[in-house]
Coordinates of C-alpha atoms in Angstrom, one line a residue:
M94 CA 46.3 63.5 -80.6
S95 CA 49.4 63.9 -78.2
R96 CA 51.7 60.6 -77.6
A97 CA 52.2 60.9 -73.9
L98 CA 49.7 59.5 -71.0
A99 CA 48.4 62.5 -68.8
P100 CA 46.0 60.6 -66.2
R101 CA 43.6 63.7 -65.5
R102 CA 43.1 64.0 -69.3
L103 CA 42.2 59.5 -68.8
R104 CA 40.0 60.3 -66.3
A105 CA 38.0 63.3 -67.3
L106 CA 37.3 61.2 -70.6
L107 CA 36.6 58.7 -67.7
V108 CA 34.2 60.7 -66.5
K109 CA 32.2 62.0 -69.9
E110 CA 31.9 58.3 -71.3
T111 CA 30.0 57.5 -68.2
L112 CA 27.9 60.3 -68.9
Q113 CA 27.4 59.1 -72.0
I114 CA 26.2 55.7 -71.1
V115 CA 24.5 56.5 -67.7
R116 CA 22.4 59.6 -70.6
D117 CA 21.7 56.6 -73.3
P118 CA 19.1 53.7 -72.4
S119 CA 20.0 52.0 -75.9
T120 CA 23.3 50.6 -73.7
F121 CA 21.3 49.2 -70.7
L122 CA 19.4 47.5 -73.2
I123 CA 22.4 45.9 -74.5
A124 CA 23.9 45.2 -71.5
L125 CA 21.7 44.5 -68.5
V126 CA 18.2 43.5 -70.4
L127 CA 19.7 41.5 -73.5
P128 CA 21.8 38.9 -71.4
V129 CA 19.0 37.7 -69.5
I130 CA 16.3 37.6 -72.2
L131 CA 18.8 35.5 -73.8
L132 CA 20.3 33.5 -70.5
F133 CA 16.1 32.6 -70.3
L134 CA 16.1 31.5 -74.1
F135 CA 18.5 29.2 -73.8
G136 CA 17.5 28.2 -70.2
Y137 CA 13.9 27.2 -71.1
G138 CA 14.0 26.8 -75.6
V139 CA 18.1 24.4 -75.3
S140 CA 18.1 20.7 -73.8
L141 CA 19.7 17.7 -74.8
D142 CA 17.4 15.9 -72.0
T143 CA 15.0 13.7 -73.2
S144 CA 12.0 13.2 -71.0
R145 CA 8.6 11.3 -71.5
T146 CA 9.0 10.3 -75.0
R147 CA 5.8 9.2 -76.9
I148 CA 6.2 4.8 -78.0
G149 CA 4.1 2.2 -79.8
L150 CA 3.5 -1.1 -77.7
A151 CA 2.5 -3.7 -80.0
L152 CA 1.9 -6.6 -77.0
Q153 CA 1.3 -10.3 -79.7
D154 CA 1.3 -12.3 -76.7
G155 CA -1.3 -12.4 -73.4
S156 CA 0.8 -14.5 -71.7
A157 CA 1.5 -13.7 -67.7
P158 CA 5.0 -13.0 -68.4
A159 CA 4.8 -10.8 -71.4
R160 CA 1.9 -9.0 -69.7
S161 CA 4.2 -8.0 -67.1
L162 CA 6.9 -6.7 -69.1
A163 CA 4.1 -4.5 -70.8
T164 CA 3.6 -3.3 -67.4
A165 CA 6.7 -2.3 -67.2
F166 CA 6.5 -0.7 -70.5
E167 CA 3.7 1.8 -68.9
R168 CA 5.0 2.4 -65.4
S169 CA 8.1 4.2 -67.2
H170 CA 8.9 7.4 -65.6
W171 CA 9.8 7.4 -69.5
F172 CA 7.9 6.4 -72.1
E173 CA 3.9 7.4 -73.0
V174 CA 2.8 4.0 -73.8
T175 CA 0.3 3.6 -76.8
G176 CA -0.9 0.4 -76.0
R177 CA -1.9 -1.7 -80.2
R178 CA -2.3 -5.8 -80.4
D179 CA -0.4 -5.0 -84.1
V180 CA 2.4 -3.3 -84.9
A181 CA 0.6 -2.4 -88.1
G182 CA -1.4 0.0 -86.6
L183 CA 1.6 1.6 -85.1
K184 CA 3.1 2.1 -88.4
G185 CA 1.2 5.3 -89.3
E186 CA 1.5 6.9 -85.5
L187 CA 5.4 6.5 -86.0
I188 CA 5.5 7.7 -89.4
G189 CA 3.7 11.0 -88.7
G190 CA 5.7 11.7 -85.6
R191 CA 3.0 10.6 -83.2
I192 CA 5.3 8.3 -81.6
R193 CA 9.0 8.0 -81.4
A194 CA 9.6 4.4 -81.7
I195 CA 7.4 0.6 -81.7
I196 CA 8.3 -2.2 -78.7
V197 CA 7.2 -4.9 -79.7
I198 CA 6.5 -7.5 -77.5
P199 CA 6.2 -11.2 -80.0
A200 CA 3.2 -13.7 -80.0
E201 CA 5.9 -16.4 -79.1
F202 CA 7.1 -14.6 -75.9
G203 CA 6.1 -16.3 -72.9
R204 CA 6.9 -19.6 -74.1
Q205 CA 10.5 -18.7 -75.2
L206 CA 10.5 -17.9 -71.6
A207 CA 9.2 -20.4 -70.4
G208 CA 11.2 -23.2 -72.4
G209 CA 14.4 -21.4 -71.0
E210 CA 15.2 -20.0 -74.4
S211 CA 16.6 -16.1 -75.2
A212 CA 12.9 -13.8 -75.4
P213 CA 14.1 -11.8 -77.3
I214 CA 11.8 -8.4 -78.2
Q215 CA 12.4 -6.0 -81.3
V216 CA 12.6 -2.0 -80.5
I217 CA 12.1 0.0 -83.9
T218 CA 12.7 3.5 -83.9
D219 CA 12.9 6.7 -85.9
G220 CA 16.2 6.9 -87.4
S221 CA 14.9 11.2 -88.3
L222 CA 15.9 11.8 -84.8
P223 CA 19.5 9.8 -84.3
N224 CA 19.9 11.3 -81.1
T225 CA 15.8 10.5 -79.5
A226 CA 17.0 6.8 -81.5
A227 CA 18.9 6.1 -79.4
F228 CA 18.2 6.9 -75.9
V229 CA 14.6 5.1 -76.7
A230 CA 16.4 1.7 -77.0
A231 CA 18.9 2.4 -74.8
Y232 CA 15.9 3.2 -72.1
A233 CA 13.9 0.1 -74.1
E234 CA 16.7 -2.0 -72.5
G235 CA 17.6 -1.1 -69.3
V236 CA 13.2 -1.8 -68.8
R237 CA 13.8 -4.7 -69.8
A238 CA 16.9 -5.3 -68.1
N239 CA 14.9 -4.0 -64.6
W240 CA 11.9 -6.5 -65.7
A241 CA 14.0 -9.8 -66.3
A242 CA 16.0 -8.4 -62.8
G243 CA 13.1 -8.3 -61.1
L244 CA 11.5 -12.4 -63.0
A245 CA 14.9 -14.1 -61.8
A246 CA 14.4 -12.3 -58.0
E247 CA 10.8 -13.4 -57.9
H248 CA 12.2 -17.3 -58.6
G249 CA 14.5 -17.1 -56.7
V250 CA 17.9 -17.1 -60.1
Q251 CA 20.8 -15.2 -60.7
A252 CA 19.8 -13.2 -63.9
G253 CA 22.3 -13.4 -66.1
P254 CA 26.4 -13.2 -65.8
R255 CA 27.0 -12.0 -61.8
L256 CA 29.6 -9.2 -63.1
A257 CA 28.2 -6.2 -62.5
L258 CA 29.0 -3.4 -63.8
A259 CA 28.8 0.3 -61.5
Q260 CA 28.6 3.7 -63.1
R261 CA 29.0 7.0 -61.5
F262 CA 28.8 10.7 -63.4
W263 CA 31.3 12.9 -61.4
F264 CA 30.2 16.7 -61.5
N265 CA 26.3 15.7 -62.3
P266 CA 25.2 13.0 -61.4
E267 CA 21.8 13.5 -62.4
L268 CA 23.5 14.3 -66.6
A269 CA 21.1 17.6 -66.4
S270 CA 21.9 19.2 -70.0
R271 CA 22.0 22.8 -68.2
Y272 CA 24.6 22.2 -65.8
F273 CA 26.5 22.4 -68.9
L274 CA 24.2 24.4 -71.4
L275 CA 23.9 27.4 -69.3
P276 CA 27.7 27.8 -68.7
G277 CA 28.2 27.7 -71.9
A278 CA 24.3 29.7 -73.0
I279 CA 27.0 33.3 -70.5
A280 CA 30.0 32.9 -72.9
I281 CA 28.1 32.9 -76.4
V282 CA 25.6 36.0 -74.2
M283 CA 29.1 37.7 -73.3
T284 CA 30.8 37.7 -76.3
M285 CA 28.0 39.1 -78.2
I286 CA 27.3 41.6 -75.9
G287 CA 31.2 42.4 -75.0
T288 CA 31.7 43.0 -79.0
L289 CA 28.2 44.8 -79.7
L290 CA 29.1 47.2 -77.0
T291 CA 31.9 48.9 -77.9
A292 CA 31.1 48.1 -81.9
L293 CA 27.8 49.9 -81.8
V294 CA 28.9 53.2 -79.4
V295 CA 31.7 53.2 -80.7
A296 CA 30.8 53.6 -84.3
R297 CA 27.6 55.7 -83.3
E298 CA 29.9 58.3 -82.3
W299 CA 31.9 57.8 -85.6
E300 CA 28.2 59.3 -88.1
R301 CA 28.1 61.8 -85.7
G302 CA 31.1 62.9 -86.3
T303 CA 31.9 63.8 -82.6
L304 CA 34.8 61.4 -81.9
E305 CA 36.6 62.6 -84.9
A306 CA 36.4 66.4 -82.8
M307 CA 37.2 64.6 -80.6
M308 CA 40.6 63.5 -82.1
A309 CA 42.0 66.7 -83.1
T310 CA 42.7 67.0 -79.0
P311 CA 46.0 66.6 -77.6
V312 CA 44.1 63.0 -76.4
A313 CA 46.4 60.0 -76.2
L314 CA 45.3 56.9 -78.4
A315 CA 45.8 55.0 -75.6
E316 CA 43.6 57.3 -73.9
F317 CA 41.1 57.5 -75.9
L318 CA 40.6 53.5 -76.5
A319 CA 41.0 52.9 -72.2
A320 CA 38.7 55.2 -71.6
K321 CA 36.1 53.8 -74.0
V322 CA 36.6 50.4 -72.9
I323 CA 36.8 50.6 -69.1
P324 CA 33.5 51.5 -68.5
Y325 CA 31.7 48.6 -70.8
F326 CA 34.2 46.8 -69.6
V327 CA 32.4 47.3 -65.7
L328 CA 29.8 47.3 -67.7
A329 CA 29.4 43.8 -69.1
L330 CA 31.5 42.4 -65.5
G331 CA 27.9 43.2 -64.6
S332 CA 26.2 41.5 -66.7
M333 CA 27.7 38.2 -65.9
T334 CA 27.6 38.6 -62.4
L335 CA 23.5 38.9 -63.6
C336 CA 23.7 36.1 -65.3
T337 CA 25.4 33.9 -63.1
L338 CA 23.3 34.8 -60.4
I339 CA 20.2 34.2 -62.4
A340 CA 21.4 31.2 -63.9
V341 CA 22.2 29.8 -60.2
F342 CA 19.5 30.9 -58.8
A343 CA 16.4 30.9 -61.3
F344 CA 17.4 27.6 -63.7
G345 CA 19.3 25.7 -60.6
V346 CA 22.7 24.7 -61.8
P347 CA 25.6 25.0 -58.9
F348 CA 28.5 27.0 -58.5
R349 CA 31.6 25.4 -57.3
G350 CA 34.5 27.1 -58.1
S351 CA 34.9 30.8 -56.5
P352 CA 34.0 34.2 -57.3
L353 CA 37.6 34.8 -58.0
A354 CA 38.0 32.3 -60.6
L355 CA 34.5 33.2 -62.4
A356 CA 35.8 37.4 -62.7
A357 CA 40.0 36.5 -64.1
I358 CA 38.2 34.2 -66.3
A359 CA 35.0 36.9 -67.2
S360 CA 37.8 39.7 -67.2
A361 CA 40.5 38.3 -69.9
F362 CA 38.0 36.8 -72.0
L363 CA 36.5 40.9 -71.5
I364 CA 39.3 42.3 -73.2
P365 CA 39.3 40.7 -77.1
A366 CA 36.0 40.8 -76.8
L367 CA 35.8 44.2 -76.1
G368 CA 38.9 44.5 -78.4
Q369 CA 37.6 42.9 -81.6
G370 CA 34.1 45.9 -81.2
L371 CA 36.3 48.8 -81.5
L372 CA 37.9 46.6 -83.8
I373 CA 34.8 47.1 -86.2
S374 CA 33.9 50.2 -85.2
A375 CA 37.0 51.2 -86.3
V376 CA 36.7 49.8 -90.0
T377 CA 33.5 49.6 -90.4
K378 CA 32.7 53.5 -88.6
N379 CA 28.6 53.0 -89.4
Q380 CA 26.4 51.1 -86.3
F381 CA 24.2 48.8 -89.0
V382 CA 27.4 47.2 -90.4
A383 CA 29.2 47.0 -87.2
S384 CA 25.9 44.9 -86.0
Q385 CA 25.9 42.7 -88.3
V386 CA 29.9 42.4 -88.7
A387 CA 30.2 42.0 -84.7
L388 CA 27.0 39.4 -85.6
L389 CA 28.7 37.0 -87.8
S390 CA 32.9 37.4 -86.4
A391 CA 31.6 36.8 -82.7
F392 CA 27.5 35.1 -82.3
L393 CA 28.1 32.9 -85.2
P394 CA 31.9 31.5 -84.1
A395 CA 31.4 31.4 -80.7
M396 CA 27.7 29.7 -81.8
M397 CA 28.9 26.8 -83.4
L398 CA 32.9 27.0 -83.4
S399 CA 32.8 27.1 -79.5
G400 CA 31.9 23.1 -78.6
F401 CA 29.0 24.8 -76.2
L402 CA 26.6 23.0 -78.9
F403 CA 28.9 20.6 -80.8
E404 CA 31.6 18.5 -80.1
I405 CA 34.9 20.1 -81.2
D406 CA 36.4 16.3 -81.2
S407 CA 33.9 15.5 -84.1
M408 CA 34.6 17.7 -85.8
P409 CA 36.8 17.6 -89.5
R410 CA 40.0 18.6 -88.9
I411 CA 40.1 21.7 -90.8
I412 CA 37.0 22.6 -89.1
Q413 CA 39.2 21.7 -86.0
L414 CA 42.1 23.8 -86.3
I415 CA 39.6 26.6 -87.5
T416 CA 38.0 26.8 -84.1
Y417 CA 41.6 27.6 -82.6
A418 CA 40.8 30.8 -83.5
V419 CA 37.9 31.4 -81.7
P420 CA 38.5 33.3 -78.9
A421 CA 34.9 32.4 -77.1
R422 CA 36.5 28.6 -77.7
Y423 CA 39.0 29.0 -74.7
L424 CA 35.9 30.8 -72.1
I425 CA 33.3 27.7 -72.4
P426 CA 35.9 24.7 -70.8
P427 CA 36.9 26.7 -67.6
L428 CA 33.2 28.8 -66.9
Q429 CA 31.9 25.2 -67.2
T430 CA 34.1 23.5 -65.0
V431 CA 34.1 27.1 -62.9
F432 CA 30.1 25.9 -62.2
V433 CA 30.3 21.6 -62.3
A434 CA 33.8 21.3 -61.0
G435 CA 35.3 24.4 -58.8
D436 CA 38.9 26.1 -59.0
L437 CA 41.1 24.5 -61.5
W438 CA 43.7 26.8 -61.9
D439 CA 46.3 24.9 -64.4
L440 CA 43.8 24.8 -66.7
F441 CA 42.4 28.5 -66.4
L442 CA 45.6 29.9 -66.4
R443 CA 46.3 28.3 -69.6
N444 CA 43.1 29.5 -71.2
I445 CA 43.3 33.2 -69.9
A446 CA 47.1 33.7 -71.0
I447 CA 45.8 32.7 -74.5
L448 CA 42.0 35.3 -73.8
L449 CA 44.8 38.1 -72.8
G450 CA 47.1 37.5 -76.9
F451 CA 43.6 37.4 -78.1
G452 CA 42.7 40.5 -75.9
A453 CA 46.6 42.3 -77.5
L454 CA 46.3 40.7 -80.8
F455 CA 42.6 43.2 -81.1
F456 CA 43.8 46.4 -79.5
A457 CA 46.4 46.6 -82.2
L458 CA 45.0 46.0 -84.9
A459 CA 42.6 48.4 -83.2
A460 CA 44.6 51.0 -82.5
R461 CA 46.4 51.0 -85.8
A462 CA 42.9 51.2 -88.1
T463 CA 41.7 53.8 -85.6
H464 CA 45.1 56.3 -86.6
R465 CA 44.9 55.5 -89.8
R466 CA 41.7 56.8 -90.4
V467 CA 41.8 59.8 -88.6
A468 CA 45.3 60.9 -90.1

């Protein structure tokens, strides 16, 4: 291979790669159809929000306040209530998973309340689902507190201490999980697509022997790598744009940043993703092996160790150190920020610099591996 870069050869190679992409339907399936399918699966299948939760209500007291509190639970839009007179009738429902908690209004509730005493209720939750149990306990306390405040207002008395806590959630007032899950899902999709695109397509040429024939020509290694990356880089950017439009218009995720910031972040991430695919194809030279290696080395780490689903700060220290080697870790925070908060260039530039460093490393390794395989 020649070492000198020639714009004419590079242009000819780009035309050849573009024609090859146009003639190969599988490339469009990977770049455009697969991201749409994955995004809809993530959008509709993954949610951390708690909708109406089925609970049991054991009303053991027939007093007016007890019935009023029971009505408050039944009218809450957070709960779907199954009523009984005792806890025993609800235990089987909880063990069988048909309800997630039991609210017990005890027999002394009305008498204690009338006597000015503390009148506790009991919340029994299903601990096998810790998140749901925590949500149910918090919502049950909210229903009880609202009911107590309303009852106090009816009697013209102050409910509880005068200190009030005013909560305000910036950027995501509804605390909707799709606002941060879908930008994270786009990062996961782009990780897999970017790596698979180059890994499979180049590995296919290795299998057919066409790549080795090309390398017998005066084509420079840099021209070869650039010609292999640039068309797929443009294709992946188109895929990124399509995913963004689906997230905004199909799922209602706000986009408060600028297209320029999104393009800069996506471009910086695609460089290491495509470089990783080139490295995999140069080492494996086989489509099946390349696809498996791409899934293991790109998709799974991005899914588990990027902060998409699991908080990195809550991971063991050794796992936290491993996450620094996952490029998707530096894509998800900027993507979530540009969607729900806006442009924060200090964060973007720091992560873009790290991603470009990953890209330089992968391309250097891919060039070295390709050169050795051809020599």
